[in-house]
Amino acid sequence: MSVKQKHDELAALLQGAGVRPTRQRLALAAWLFDGHDKHVTAEQVHDAALKMRAHVSLATVYNTLNNFTTAGLLRQVVIDGGQIYFDTNTGDHYHIFDEEGGYLTDIPAASVPIARLPKLPQGKSLSRIDVVLRVRTSS
Amino acid sequence: MSVKQKHDELAALLQGAGVRPTRQRLALAAWLFDGHDKHVTAEQVHDAALKMRAHVSLATVYNTLNNFTTAGLLRQVVIDGGQIYFDTNTGDHYHIFDEEGGYLTDIPAASVPIARLPKLPQGKSLSRIDVVLRVRTSS
DNA sequence: ACATCCATTAGAATAGTTCTAAATTACCGC
DNA sequence: GCGGTAATTTAGAACTATTCTAATGGATGT
Ligand SMILES: [Mn+2]
Ligand SMILES: [Mn+2]
Ligand SMILES: [Zn+2]
Ligand SMILES: [Zn+2]
């Protein structure tokens, strides 16, 4: 695929989500949506942008990650206090968290079948289920 | 139950967990372990201490909550980035999080039966399962 | 091209938590 | 009880992730 084709595809992705395809957003989207699922912090995205010699400020990285999240292109995952992971996989899935390595892996929702749920509080409905399997090196 | 009996019970609880029963720790424990399960932030604990006219600095609140957690008297729950909830229920349970009100409710682990788990990474074993049901006012 | 609105940016501000180092307190053996 | 020792408390500074501010720059539609 040509460089121009890739650019146009990304621009279409952003426009389809109601996000203007600026130079900075396209540069970050090119890295985020390269076909490999990622769980990344703002700082990791910023570092990646620097390595690509794309000049994107840290403030713009935060703005962009938040925009993409609102637009449904990313979702947030919170594991530890202290930092937010942005997840390029927006499908229905759960996570394995390696407590020693500090990294996340996706697992399909169907791999953790939940037979039934408790009664929810009066007038409330389910917005999302988060499941995290925390793992460590076997003793 | 007399005030002295209550004090002695709390002191025994702390000593049993390998934590020295200082004045500050006893004051915080008296409020935390009053029989009602709580999900509280450090600031909420500090405010409660002020209302009880116990003079406990914020640094000591953090030290104490972390000590109690290490000693197995509390556990941490992370929901949003930005702040840590300390949970006085250390048993096997999951949570309902009200996204609008920002508060947590306990649910027994048995109320969300998990039929099976995916294969874990080579050499890793399960340390804990976190399940959060996020709810909102029904549309 | 023009006007308008939206995005980008550096740097300051904010918020939750941890760190530092000095003063105080709990504990243990006598 | 008394003294020695190690653990705890504390105020304030430091740290970290994130958001805010306000000024500059860029995209879009006509
Ligand atoms: Mn980071
Ligand atoms: Mn708080
Ligand atoms: Zn994921
Ligand atoms: Zn709980």
GROMACS .gro file of C-alpha atoms (C1' of nucleotides) and ligand atoms in nm:
model
  342
    1MET     CA    1   0.000   0.000   0.000
    2SER     CA    2   0.131   0.346  -0.088
    3VAL     CA    3   0.207   0.610   0.168
    4LYS     CA    4  -0.074   0.819   0.027
    5GLN     CA    5  -0.321   0.532   0.050
    6LYS     CA    6  -0.230   0.476   0.415
    7HIS     CA    7  -0.271   0.846   0.486
    8ASP     CA    8  -0.613   0.852   0.320
    9GLU     CA    9  -0.728   0.544   0.511
   10LEU     CA   10  -0.631   0.700   0.843
   11ALA     CA   11  -0.792   1.031   0.749
   12ALA     CA   12  -1.110   0.840   0.669
   13LEU     CA   13  -1.093   0.658   1.002
   14LEU     CA   14  -1.065   0.984   1.193
   15GLN     CA   15  -1.328   1.164   0.988
   16GLY     CA   16  -1.565   0.870   1.028
   17ALA     CA   17  -1.530   0.910   1.403
   18GLY     CA   18  -1.593   1.285   1.384
   19VAL     CA   19  -1.232   1.383   1.448
   20ARG     CA   20  -1.048   1.626   1.223
   21PRO     CA   21  -0.743   1.469   1.059
   22THR     CA   22  -0.469   1.709   1.159
   23ARG     CA   23  -0.098   1.639   1.105
   24GLN     CA   24  -0.047   1.549   1.471
   25ARG     CA   25  -0.351   1.326   1.498
   26LEU     CA   26  -0.259   1.143   1.179
   27ALA     CA   27   0.094   1.083   1.305
   28LEU     CA   28  -0.030   0.939   1.635
   29ALA     CA   29  -0.306   0.739   1.463
   30ALA     CA   30  -0.053   0.589   1.221
   31TRP     CA   31   0.137   0.447   1.513
   32LEU     CA   32  -0.160   0.355   1.734
   33PHE     CA   33  -0.366   0.187   1.461
   34ASP     CA   34  -0.092  -0.007   1.283
   35GLY     CA   35  -0.283  -0.335   1.321
   36HIS     CA   36  -0.122  -0.446   1.648
   37ASP     CA   37  -0.332  -0.404   1.962
   38LYS     CA   38  -0.161  -0.180   2.215
   39HIS     CA   39  -0.200  -0.074   2.578
   40VAL     CA   40   0.000   0.243   2.615
   41THR     CA   41   0.047   0.540   2.845
   42ALA     CA   42   0.055   0.900   2.723
   43GLU     CA   43   0.428   0.910   2.781
   44GLN     CA   44   0.485   0.599   2.569
   45VAL     CA   45   0.285   0.756   2.286
   46HIS     CA   46   0.486   1.075   2.321
   47ASP     CA   47   0.814   0.881   2.311
   48ALA     CA   48   0.698   0.693   2.002
   49ALA     CA   49   0.615   1.024   1.833
   50LEU     CA   50   0.962   1.159   1.911
   51LYS     CA   51   1.125   0.847   1.764
   52MET     CA   52   0.921   0.896   1.447
   53ARG     CA   53   1.046   1.255   1.438
   54ALA     CA   54   0.688   1.376   1.451
   55HIS     CA   55   0.678   1.697   1.649
   56VAL     CA   56   0.383   1.651   1.883
   57SER     CA   57   0.375   1.813   2.223
   58LEU     CA   58   0.283   1.617   2.533
   59ALA     CA   59  -0.027   1.836   2.576
   60THR     CA   60  -0.140   1.737   2.228
   61VAL     CA   61  -0.076   1.371   2.301
   62TYR     CA   62  -0.312   1.399   2.599
   63ASN     CA   63  -0.568   1.596   2.399
   64THR     CA   64  -0.554   1.346   2.115
   65LEU     CA   65  -0.580   1.037   2.334
   66ASN     CA   66  -0.877   1.190   2.511
   67ASN     CA   67  -1.038   1.288   2.180
   68PHE     CA   68  -0.988   0.942   2.036
   69THR     CA   69  -1.138   0.792   2.351
   70THR     CA   70  -1.447   1.015   2.335
   71ALA     CA   71  -1.480   0.932   1.966
   72GLY     CA   72  -1.473   0.559   2.044
   73LEU     CA   73  -1.138   0.488   1.875
   74LEU     CA   74  -0.967   0.405   2.206
   75ARG     CA   75  -1.069   0.304   2.552
   76GLN     CA   76  -0.910   0.361   2.888
   77VAL     CA   77  -0.793   0.089   3.122
   78VAL     CA   78  -0.709   0.163   3.483
   79ILE     CA   79  -0.508  -0.092   3.676
   80ASP     CA   80  -0.287   0.087   3.923
   81GLY     CA   81  -0.361   0.428   4.048
   82GLY     CA   82  -0.109   0.667   3.905
   83GLN     CA   83  -0.149   0.616   3.533
   84ILE     CA   84  -0.399   0.550   3.260
   85TYR     CA   85  -0.350   0.295   2.984
   86PHE     CA   86  -0.510   0.364   2.646
   87ASP     CA   87  -0.629   0.052   2.468
   88THR     CA   88  -0.649   0.031   2.090
   89ASN     CA   89  -0.881  -0.268   2.119
   90THR     CA   90  -1.231  -0.127   2.162
   91GLY     CA   91  -1.408  -0.461   2.124
   92ASP     CA   92  -1.563  -0.664   2.404
   93HIS     CA   93  -1.268  -0.805   2.596
   94TYR     CA   94  -1.098  -0.840   2.934
   95HIS     CA   95  -0.739  -0.824   3.055
   96ILE     CA   96  -0.457  -1.019   3.208
   97PHE     CA   97  -0.224  -0.795   3.408
   98ASP     CA   98   0.130  -0.911   3.484
   99GLU     CA   99   0.195  -0.759   3.826
  100GLU     CA  100   0.571  -0.800   3.797
  101GLY     CA  101   0.618  -0.681   3.440
  102GLY     CA  102   0.343  -0.420   3.461
  103TYR     CA  103   0.196  -0.501   3.120
  104LEU     CA  104  -0.150  -0.587   2.993
  105THR     CA  105  -0.270  -0.861   2.758
  106ASP     CA  106  -0.612  -0.890   2.598
  107ILE     CA  107  -0.839  -1.188   2.642
  108PRO     CA  108  -1.172  -1.236   2.465
  109ALA     CA  109  -1.479  -1.181   2.682
  110ALA     CA  110  -1.592  -1.532   2.586
  111SER     CA  111  -1.284  -1.682   2.755
  112VAL     CA  112  -1.423  -1.576   3.094
  113PRO     CA  113  -1.786  -1.683   3.069
  114ILE     CA  114  -2.003  -1.519   3.334
  115ALA     CA  115  -2.304  -1.739   3.401
  116ARG     CA  116  -2.514  -1.476   3.576
  117LEU     CA  117  -2.505  -1.133   3.737
  118PRO     CA  118  -2.641  -1.010   4.068
  119LYS     CA  119  -2.943  -0.784   4.082
  120LEU     CA  120  -2.832  -0.429   4.007
  121PRO     CA  121  -2.939  -0.133   4.221
  122GLN     CA  122  -3.290   0.004   4.155
  123GLY     CA  123  -3.302   0.214   3.838
  124LYS     CA  124  -2.945   0.134   3.732
  125SER     CA  125  -2.832  -0.057   3.428
  126LEU     CA  126  -2.503  -0.213   3.329
  127SER     CA  127  -2.268   0.013   3.141
  128ARG     CA  128  -1.965  -0.214   3.121
  129ILE     CA  129  -1.800  -0.510   3.290
  130ASP     CA  130  -1.429  -0.492   3.368
  131VAL     CA  131  -1.244  -0.813   3.444
  132VAL     CA  132  -0.873  -0.821   3.527
  133LEU     CA  133  -0.685  -1.143   3.594
  134ARG     CA  134  -0.376  -1.048   3.795
  135VAL     CA  135  -0.092  -1.294   3.749
  136ARG     CA  136   0.256  -1.345   3.898
  137THR     CA  137   0.539  -1.588   3.844
  138SER     CA  138   0.430  -1.923   3.987
  139SER     CA  139   0.575  -1.997   4.329
  140MET     CA  140  -1.892  -0.281   7.559
  141SER     CA  141  -1.666  -0.047   7.754
  142VAL     CA  142  -1.431   0.200   7.593
  143LYS     CA  143  -1.139   0.008   7.738
  144GLN     CA  144  -1.263  -0.322   7.598
  145LYS     CA  145  -1.297  -0.170   7.252
  146HIS     CA  146  -0.948  -0.030   7.275
  147ASP     CA  147  -0.805  -0.366   7.378
  148GLU     CA  148  -0.986  -0.546   7.096
  149LEU     CA  149  -0.846  -0.305   6.838
  150ALA     CA  150  -0.498  -0.331   6.987
  151ALA     CA  151  -0.523  -0.708   6.960
  152LEU     CA  152  -0.637  -0.679   6.598
  153LEU     CA  153  -0.340  -0.464   6.508
  154GLN     CA  154  -0.089  -0.671   6.703
  155GLY     CA  155  -0.225  -0.988   6.548
  156ALA     CA  156  -0.148  -0.838   6.208
  157GLY     CA  157   0.203  -0.740   6.317
  158VAL     CA  158   0.127  -0.369   6.341
  159ARG     CA  159   0.215  -0.166   6.652
  160PRO     CA  160  -0.093  -0.016   6.813
  161THR     CA  161  -0.002   0.350   6.830
  162ARG     CA  162  -0.247   0.622   6.928
  163GLN     CA  163  -0.293   0.729   6.566
  164ARG     CA  164  -0.337   0.379   6.428
  165LEU     CA  165  -0.590   0.294   6.699
  166ALA     CA  166  -0.790   0.607   6.622
  167LEU     CA  167  -0.803   0.528   6.250
  168ALA     CA  168  -0.872   0.158   6.312
  169ALA     CA  169  -1.161   0.244   6.545
  170TRP     CA  170  -1.328   0.428   6.261
  171LEU     CA  171  -1.230   0.192   5.978
  172PHE     CA  172  -1.319  -0.132   6.157
  173ASP     CA  173  -1.646  -0.027   6.320
  174GLY     CA  174  -1.832  -0.318   6.167
  175HIS     CA  175  -1.954  -0.141   5.852
  176ASP     CA  176  -1.769  -0.218   5.529
  177LYS     CA  177  -1.619   0.093   5.376
  178HIS     CA  178  -1.452   0.204   5.054
  179VAL     CA  179  -1.268   0.521   5.139
  180THR     CA  180  -0.998   0.751   5.010
  181ALA     CA  181  -0.710   0.881   5.221
  182GLU     CA  182  -0.870   1.222   5.231
  183GLN     CA  183  -1.198   1.080   5.360
  184VAL     CA  184  -1.012   0.899   5.636
  185HIS     CA  185  -0.827   1.217   5.722
  186ASP     CA  186  -1.153   1.414   5.735
  187ALA     CA  187  -1.308   1.150   5.959
  188ALA     CA  188  -1.009   1.174   6.194
  189LEU     CA  189  -1.047   1.551   6.213
  190LYS     CA  190  -1.418   1.517   6.296
  191MET     CA  191  -1.327   1.276   6.577
  192ARG     CA  192  -1.079   1.535   6.701
  193ALA     CA  193  -0.801   1.282   6.664
  194HIS     CA  194  -0.486   1.465   6.559
  195VAL     CA  195  -0.349   1.254   6.276
  196SER     CA  196  -0.152   1.410   5.995
  197LEU     CA  197  -0.228   1.332   5.633
  198ALA     CA  198   0.115   1.171   5.599
  199THR     CA  199   0.028   0.935   5.882
  200VAL     CA  200  -0.306   0.855   5.726
  201TYR     CA  201  -0.123   0.746   5.412
  202ASN     CA  202   0.139   0.554   5.610
  203THR     CA  203  -0.129   0.381   5.813
  204LEU     CA  204  -0.349   0.288   5.519
  205ASN     CA  205  -0.046   0.144   5.342
  206ASN     CA  206   0.064  -0.044   5.655
  207PHE     CA  207  -0.282  -0.188   5.708
  208THR     CA  208  -0.290  -0.295   5.344
  209THR     CA  209   0.047  -0.469   5.365
  210ALA     CA  210  -0.066  -0.635   5.688
  211GLY     CA  211  -0.380  -0.768   5.517
  212LEU     CA  212  -0.626  -0.554   5.713
  213LEU     CA  213  -0.728  -0.351   5.406
  214ARG     CA  214  -0.712  -0.387   5.034
  215GLN     CA  215  -0.685  -0.134   4.757
  216VAL     CA  216  -0.940  -0.088   4.483
  217VAL     CA  217  -0.856   0.113   4.174
  218ILE     CA  218  -1.141   0.233   3.958
  219ASP     CA  219  -1.053   0.569   3.810
  220GLY     CA  220  -0.706   0.692   3.771
  221GLY     CA  221  -0.644   0.970   4.016
  222GLN     CA  222  -0.728   0.809   4.347
  223ILE     CA  223  -0.709   0.489   4.543
  224TYR     CA  224  -0.997   0.345   4.744
  225PHE     CA  225  -0.914   0.143   5.055
  226ASP     CA  226  -1.154  -0.140   5.121
  227THR     CA  227  -1.223  -0.270   5.472
  228ASN     CA  228  -1.364  -0.591   5.324
  229THR     CA  229  -1.067  -0.819   5.262
  230GLY     CA  230  -1.276  -1.125   5.177
  231ASP     CA  231  -1.331  -1.268   4.830
  232HIS     CA  232  -1.563  -1.024   4.659
  233TYR     CA  233  -1.621  -0.800   4.360
  234HIS     CA  234  -1.760  -0.450   4.308
  235ILE     CA  235  -2.039  -0.250   4.156
  236PHE     CA  236  -1.926   0.101   4.067
  237ASP     CA  237  -2.183   0.375   4.022
  238GLU     CA  238  -2.030   0.592   3.751
  239GLU     CA  239  -2.252   0.889   3.829
  240GLY     CA  240  -2.232   0.884   4.208
  241GLY     CA  241  -1.871   0.764   4.214
  242TYR     CA  242  -1.925   0.509   4.488
  243LEU     CA  243  -1.852   0.139   4.529
  244THR     CA  244  -2.067  -0.145   4.657
  245ASP     CA  245  -1.953  -0.495   4.744
  246ILE     CA  246  -2.095  -0.805   4.583
  247PRO     CA  247  -2.003  -1.163   4.682
  248ALA     CA  248  -1.772  -1.342   4.441
  249ALA     CA  249  -2.034  -1.616   4.416
  250SER     CA  250  -2.283  -1.370   4.268
  251VAL     CA  251  -2.070  -1.352   3.951
  252PRO     CA  252  -1.990  -1.717   3.885
  253ILE     CA  253  -1.702  -1.760   3.644
  254ALA     CA  254  -1.733  -2.093   3.472
  255ARG     CA  255  -1.376  -2.114   3.344
  256LEU     CA  256  -1.059  -1.916   3.285
  257PRO     CA  257  -0.832  -1.888   2.983
  258LYS     CA  258  -0.489  -2.047   2.982
  259LEU     CA  259  -0.252  -1.817   3.168
  260PRO     CA  260   0.091  -1.723   3.030
  261GLN     CA  261   0.367  -1.983   3.073
  262GLY     CA  262   0.501  -1.992   3.429
  263LYS     CA  263   0.241  -1.749   3.566
  264SER     CA  264  -0.029  -1.816   3.820
  265LEU     CA  265  -0.338  -1.629   3.925
  266SER     CA  266  -0.289  -1.380   4.205
  267ARG     CA  267  -0.635  -1.223   4.209
  268ILE     CA  268  -0.941  -1.162   3.996
  269ASP     CA  269  -1.091  -0.814   3.987
  270VAL     CA  270  -1.444  -0.773   3.859
  271VAL     CA  271  -1.616  -0.434   3.839
  272LEU     CA  272  -1.972  -0.392   3.718
  273ARG     CA  273  -2.008  -0.032   3.605
  274VAL     CA  274  -2.364   0.094   3.628
  275ARG     CA  275  -2.552   0.410   3.533
  276THR     CA  276  -2.907   0.537   3.564
  277SER     CA  277  -3.120   0.340   3.317
  278SER     CA  278  -3.200   0.534   3.000
  279DA     C1'  279  -0.883   3.485   0.001
  280DC     C1'  280  -1.151   3.553   0.411
  281DA     C1'  281  -1.358   3.461   0.819
  282DT     C1'  282  -1.439   3.148   1.159
  283DC     C1'  283  -1.363   2.801   1.445
  284DC     C1'  284  -1.085   2.437   1.602
  285DA     C1'  285  -0.627   2.250   1.729
  286DT     C1'  286  -0.161   2.296   1.908
  287DT     C1'  287   0.163   2.443   2.231
  288DA     C1'  288   0.470   2.586   2.635
  289DG     C1'  289   0.438   2.646   3.060
  290DA     C1'  290   0.177   2.693   3.481
  291DA     C1'  291  -0.141   2.478   3.774
  292DT     C1'  292  -0.358   2.094   4.011
  293DA     C1'  293  -0.417   1.672   4.276
  294DG     C1'  294  -0.293   1.247   4.486
  295DT     C1'  295   0.078   1.034   4.683
  296DT     C1'  296   0.549   0.962   4.851
  297DC     C1'  297   0.976   1.127   5.047
  298DT     C1'  298   1.292   1.363   5.390
  299DA     C1'  299   1.472   1.441   5.809
  300DA     C1'  300   1.389   1.590   6.264
  301DA     C1'  301   1.110   1.515   6.686
  302DT     C1'  302   0.838   1.183   6.944
  303DT     C1'  303   0.680   0.748   7.105
  304DA     C1'  304   0.655   0.240   7.177
  305DC     C1'  305   0.892  -0.148   7.326
  306DC     C1'  306   1.225  -0.442   7.560
  307DG     C1'  307   1.545  -0.579   7.902
  308DC     C1'  308   1.698  -0.462   8.322
  309DG     C1'  309   1.008   0.258   8.655
  310DC     C1'  310   1.448   0.374   8.362
  311DG     C1'  311   1.726   0.394   7.969
  312DG     C1'  312   1.850   0.239   7.514
  313DT     C1'  313   1.697   0.141   7.062
  314DA     C1'  314   1.422   0.109   6.684
  315DA     C1'  315   0.978   0.234   6.497
  316DT     C1'  316   0.649   0.605   6.419
  317DT     C1'  317   0.484   1.063   6.340
  318DT     C1'  318   0.501   1.491   6.120
  319DA     C1'  319   0.541   1.932   5.833
  320DG     C1'  320   0.670   2.046   5.440
  321DA     C1'  321   0.901   1.957   5.013
  322DA     C1'  322   0.919   1.667   4.620
  323DC     C1'  323   0.729   1.395   4.269
  324DT     C1'  324   0.417   1.231   3.891
  325DA     C1'  325   0.038   1.213   3.594
  326DT     C1'  326  -0.286   1.493   3.410
  327DT     C1'  327  -0.539   1.918   3.303
  328DC     C1'  328  -0.568   2.410   3.232
  329DT     C1'  329  -0.452   2.874   3.029
  330DA     C1'  330  -0.400   3.176   2.686
  331DA     C1'  331  -0.157   3.282   2.289
  332DT     C1'  332  -0.032   3.108   1.817
  333DG     C1'  333  -0.122   2.837   1.423
  334DG     C1'  334  -0.398   2.561   1.097
  335DA     C1'  335  -0.822   2.349   0.875
  336DT     C1'  336  -1.266   2.418   0.656
  337DG     C1'  337  -1.638   2.617   0.394
  338DT     C1'  338  -1.782   2.989   0.116
  339MN      MN  339   0.376   0.695   3.212
  340MN      MN  340  -0.963   1.195   4.764
  341ZN      ZN  341  -0.721  -0.442   2.591
  342ZN      ZN  342  -1.516  -0.401   4.854
   0.00000   0.00000   0.00000
